[in-house]
XYZ file of C-alpha atoms in Angstrom:
343
model
C 6.842 15.933 15.779
C 5.681 12.670 14.263
C 3.492 12.662 11.171
C 2.020 9.843 9.095
C 1.261 9.846 5.377
C -1.309 7.333 4.198
C -1.300 6.584 0.459
C -4.921 5.896 -0.464
C -5.246 6.336 -4.206
C -6.213 3.637 -6.680
C -8.249 2.881 -9.763
C -10.406 0.070 -8.391
C -9.353 -2.780 -10.681
C -7.606 -5.333 -8.433
C -10.833 -6.658 -6.886
C -13.265 -6.230 -9.767
C -16.243 -6.497 -9.783
C -16.369 -5.643 -6.070
C -13.911 -2.772 -6.396
C -14.680 0.150 -8.679
C -13.107 3.569 -9.344
C -15.536 5.033 -6.774
C -14.912 2.218 -4.283
C -11.364 0.889 -4.702
C -9.910 -1.751 -2.446
C -8.846 0.580 0.384
C -12.535 1.365 0.968
C -13.488 -2.325 1.129
C -13.467 -4.669 4.163
C -11.122 -7.138 2.497
C -9.362 -8.532 5.553
C -11.952 -7.862 8.280
C -15.059 -5.956 9.242
C -13.598 -2.468 8.659
C -12.231 -1.073 5.418
C -8.512 -1.372 4.774
C -8.099 2.401 5.132
C -9.941 2.430 8.461
C -7.724 -0.398 9.711
C -4.626 1.525 8.621
C -5.597 4.631 10.576
C -6.589 2.582 13.622
C -3.190 0.876 13.458
C -1.565 4.271 14.066
C -3.340 4.744 17.406
C -0.794 5.617 20.066
C 1.872 6.220 17.423
C 0.713 9.325 15.540
C -2.282 11.469 16.572
C -5.105 11.806 14.051
C -4.505 15.511 13.600
C -1.069 14.652 12.179
C -2.209 11.929 9.737
C -2.214 13.094 6.102
C -4.037 11.057 3.448
C -3.080 11.316 -0.225
C -5.819 10.232 -2.591
C -7.718 11.159 -5.737
C -10.360 13.918 -5.807
C -13.158 11.384 -6.296
C -12.312 9.646 -3.006
C -11.418 12.609 -0.798
C -14.843 13.230 0.756
C -15.543 9.554 1.429
C -12.169 9.027 3.066
C -12.522 12.077 5.272
C -15.936 10.885 6.424
C -14.909 7.300 7.060
C -11.547 8.096 8.672
C -12.801 11.022 10.817
C -9.842 13.238 9.915
C -9.729 17.023 9.487
C -10.612 18.115 5.939
C -7.236 19.852 5.637
C -5.517 16.490 6.164
C -7.016 14.941 3.017
C -4.635 15.798 0.165
C -6.317 15.295 -3.213
C -3.826 14.808 -6.042
C -4.594 16.861 -9.154
C -3.495 13.803 -11.138
C -2.165 10.366 -10.302
C 1.621 10.387 -10.699
C 2.749 7.329 -8.700
C 4.181 7.296 -5.197
C 7.197 9.600 -5.457
C 5.305 12.842 -6.235
C 2.574 11.892 -3.746
C 4.987 11.275 -0.871
C 7.157 14.268 -1.707
C 4.113 16.554 -1.716
C 2.789 15.121 1.551
C 6.209 15.358 3.211
C 6.528 18.958 2.039
C 3.092 19.656 3.490
C 4.065 18.078 6.828
C 7.195 20.254 6.895
C 5.150 23.364 6.051
C 3.024 22.740 9.129
C 5.897 21.491 11.278
C 9.456 22.352 10.156
C 10.863 19.534 12.313
C 8.507 16.836 11.002
C 9.420 13.149 11.148
C 7.281 11.238 8.640
C 6.029 7.662 8.598
C 4.712 6.553 5.189
C 2.319 3.644 4.726
C -0.312 2.335 2.316
C -4.036 2.185 2.993
C -4.647 -1.347 1.736
C -2.320 -3.633 3.685
C -3.299 -6.490 5.940
C -1.176 -6.587 9.097
C -1.318 -9.597 11.385
C -0.255 -7.914 14.630
C -1.048 -4.220 15.067
C 0.989 -3.963 18.265
C 4.063 -5.425 16.548
C 3.503 -3.018 13.649
C 3.530 -0.076 16.069
C 6.676 -1.354 17.773
C 8.428 -1.592 14.404
C 7.265 1.856 13.321
C 8.342 3.165 16.719
C 11.785 1.799 15.893
C 11.955 3.088 12.307
C 11.063 6.680 13.156
C 13.877 7.258 15.684
C 16.319 5.473 13.366
C 15.825 8.075 10.637
C 17.009 11.122 12.561
C 20.233 10.031 14.333
C 21.480 8.152 11.254
C 20.185 10.879 8.905
C 18.819 8.255 6.528
C 15.668 7.242 4.739
C 14.445 4.133 6.540
C 12.537 1.281 4.934
C 10.955 -1.558 6.872
C 11.634 -5.031 5.533
C 9.083 -7.765 6.211
C 10.361 -11.295 6.826
C 9.346 -13.388 3.766
C 7.007 -16.322 4.301
C 7.227 -17.612 0.708
C 9.196 -16.926 -2.510
C 6.781 -14.240 -3.671
C 7.511 -13.009 -7.209
C 5.181 -10.016 -7.022
C 7.106 -8.183 -4.280
C 10.372 -6.288 -4.197
C 13.206 -7.504 -1.959
C 15.794 -5.671 0.149
C 19.262 -7.115 0.727
C 20.579 -5.699 4.047
C 24.146 -4.452 4.217
C 26.424 -3.287 7.032
C 25.058 -2.903 10.540
C 24.361 0.668 11.711
C 23.187 -0.261 15.208
C 21.392 -3.129 16.949
C 18.280 -2.728 14.802
C 19.252 -1.006 11.559
C 21.447 -1.876 8.595
C 22.420 -0.135 5.405
C 20.797 -1.382 2.192
C 23.157 -3.339 -0.028
C 20.704 -3.484 -2.933
C 17.089 -3.797 -3.990
C 15.704 -6.588 -6.170
C 12.369 -5.850 -7.823
C 9.926 -8.725 -8.460
C 12.408 -11.568 -9.044
C 11.523 -14.948 -10.528
C 10.808 -17.802 -8.113
C 14.330 -19.259 -8.175
C 15.922 -15.876 -7.541
C 13.415 -15.173 -4.766
C 14.438 -18.414 -3.024
C 18.106 -17.415 -3.311
C 17.364 -13.969 -1.906
C 15.469 -15.415 1.061
C 18.323 -17.838 1.761
C 20.691 -14.873 1.773
C 18.589 -13.016 4.363
C 16.715 -10.641 2.059
C 13.493 -9.032 3.237
C 10.327 -8.019 1.438
C 10.141 -4.317 0.684
C 6.958 -3.602 2.602
C 6.530 0.029 1.542
C 6.584 1.210 5.165
C 9.056 4.100 5.286
C 10.293 6.656 7.807
C 12.318 9.806 7.250
C 12.832 13.344 8.398
C 11.231 15.840 6.053
C 14.575 17.582 5.646
C 16.438 14.427 4.577
C 13.764 13.286 2.126
C 13.589 16.601 0.316
C 17.386 16.895 0.167
C 17.702 13.387 -1.284
C 14.972 14.138 -3.844
C 16.842 17.262 -4.955
C 19.976 15.142 -5.482
C 18.567 12.005 -7.054
C 15.026 12.356 -8.389
C 15.297 14.361 -11.598
C 11.750 13.375 -12.499
C 10.481 15.509 -9.597
C 13.258 17.801 -8.295
C 12.851 20.608 -10.886
C 9.204 20.964 -9.810
C 9.959 21.464 -6.087
C 9.957 25.297 -6.338
C 6.289 25.099 -7.327
C 5.532 23.616 -3.922
C 7.326 26.529 -2.283
C 4.918 28.777 -4.224
C 2.001 26.597 -3.054
C 1.315 25.713 -6.691
C 0.310 22.080 -6.190
C -1.415 21.732 -9.594
C 1.704 23.124 -11.260
C 3.885 20.684 -9.327
C 1.855 17.713 -10.531
C 1.809 19.005 -14.122
C 5.596 19.324 -14.070
C 6.585 15.958 -12.557
C 7.172 12.701 -14.393
C 5.295 9.829 -12.722
C 7.690 7.519 -10.877
C 7.610 5.376 -7.749
C 9.505 6.378 -4.612
C 11.405 3.081 -4.764
C 12.731 3.558 -8.299
C 12.943 7.329 -8.218
C 14.754 7.685 -4.908
C 15.400 4.697 -2.656
C 17.252 2.670 -5.302
C 19.398 5.703 -6.181
C 20.223 7.141 -2.761
C 23.146 6.022 -0.649
C 21.400 7.248 2.495
C 18.944 4.376 3.007
C 18.658 2.059 6.008
C 16.479 -0.972 6.682
C 14.950 -2.306 9.886
C 13.166 -5.651 10.119
C 9.433 -5.711 10.659
C 8.354 -8.246 13.264
C 4.765 -8.560 12.016
C 2.863 -10.518 9.392
C 2.297 -8.315 6.342
C 0.451 -8.692 3.053
C -0.266 -6.087 0.400
C -3.536 -7.889 -0.523
C -2.817 -7.552 -4.215
C -5.563 -9.731 -5.704
C -8.469 -12.041 -4.895
C -6.163 -14.972 -4.096
C -4.625 -12.946 -1.246
C -7.823 -13.340 0.782
C -6.748 -16.930 1.436
C -3.815 -15.488 3.396
C -5.628 -12.790 5.368
C -9.106 -14.187 6.154
C -10.074 -17.198 8.286
C -10.943 -20.387 6.388
C -13.593 -23.031 6.972
C -12.476 -26.657 7.603
C -12.236 -27.241 3.842
C -9.994 -24.238 3.258
C -12.733 -22.011 1.806
C -13.118 -18.269 2.324
C -16.763 -17.192 2.313
C -18.059 -13.623 2.591
C -21.781 -13.120 2.157
C -24.485 -15.716 1.624
C -23.194 -18.955 0.104
C -23.408 -22.738 0.410
C -20.434 -24.900 -0.511
C -20.875 -28.661 -0.965
C -17.812 -30.894 -1.283
C -15.762 -27.918 -2.391
C -12.281 -26.964 -1.276
C -9.943 -23.977 -1.263
C -12.424 -21.614 -2.904
C -12.852 -17.875 -2.350
C -16.493 -16.812 -2.496
C -17.795 -13.260 -2.094
C -21.432 -12.291 -2.603
C -22.983 -8.908 -1.969
C -26.442 -10.146 -2.927
C -27.926 -13.440 -4.081
C -26.698 -16.714 -2.551
C -23.901 -18.566 -4.308
C -23.914 -22.365 -4.370
C -20.807 -24.400 -5.255
C -20.577 -28.171 -5.478
C -17.638 -30.416 -6.196
C -15.168 -27.690 -7.190
C -11.736 -26.598 -5.987
C -9.487 -23.561 -6.149
C -12.012 -21.147 -7.606
C -12.664 -17.448 -7.080
C -16.399 -16.724 -7.354
C -17.603 -13.148 -6.893
C -21.084 -11.672 -7.232
C -20.975 -7.895 -6.824
C -22.326 -4.771 -8.488
C -24.469 -6.747 -10.901
C -21.544 -8.793 -12.225
C -20.456 -12.392 -11.654
C -16.791 -13.376 -11.879
C -15.632 -17.003 -11.881
C -11.978 -17.920 -12.379
C -9.325 -20.321 -11.093
C -7.596 -18.827 -8.053
C -4.259 -19.162 -9.826
C -5.515 -16.671 -12.445
C -6.282 -13.945 -9.917
C -3.061 -12.070 -10.649
C -4.084 -11.834 -14.332
C -7.330 -9.974 -13.624
C -6.048 -6.797 -15.285
C -5.590 -8.616 -18.587
C -9.145 -9.894 -18.329
C -10.481 -6.396 -17.684
C -8.568 -5.066 -20.684
C -10.307 -7.690 -22.821
C -13.833 -7.026 -21.532
C -16.200 -4.795 -23.487
C -16.770 -1.499 -21.645
C -20.464 -2.157 -21.074
C -19.524 -5.181 -18.926
C -16.307 -3.879 -17.387
C -17.329 -0.373 -16.360
C -19.346 -0.109 -13.145
C -20.782 3.222 -12.063
C -21.037 2.681 -8.325
């Protein structure tokens, strides 16, 4: 049967001061009225039933996610410690196989913005049946809309059938010139949407992922804390997909964004006639291409361009939009009494 694994962990830094460890970005309505996690589960409607959706998250978020997503408590998998995506997906896939020995698994993240939910479902509906007959791990490649340097790229190889190809190579976060060359050569963004049979994933992990494979027997003993103590944190891309020869790619026919920082809202939210994004109470006078978010008092801007202005959780952030990707460095520099938000 079909299962879905939703990765919904996070430390709450990308959208500071709106996001916090208790309310990271997947719990925020960044691209619409619902939270990103709620949109992700809704996107699976008609593809995977709710009783077969597993959510991997941290212990501090488990109760809130279960309540907001209306999933069975047993389907919320709380990681004993954060160890990146490979241990999380391996554990969740093992859990799907424990409940259903013939499980086919679709893996996705809880914080994406997807432009066409129906097209997303059609692509996922293609990736899942590709995994079993070709006995491969399947990744979905999104068609690039710009030479993004913050994403990984997939270079497709030989054709397997009308929809799927082998993967010639991966290219992780190239510079702008290399990204343009990759796009010209037909490369796709590595979206992080994956499909596999539980059997194939666990066999490939045993062969290629030495950071995790020795800990697999602990899962067989139902010792999840021991499994997480024993693994070395590593992403599924680096730890498995870039090492395995059994990977295929299908092209995703939908607009996709991983909503990685404040500047991304300009790509996923509607703009006013001057190119501004406004959430909350604000008044903008002769201002262009600004992103404004207020969860309280009104914000007034006049005669400015390309700014991110956020009022949330008792903090005010103002920065050029082009600096949004450097927010982590700013947070590292802030004194704890300003940076840390207990809400």
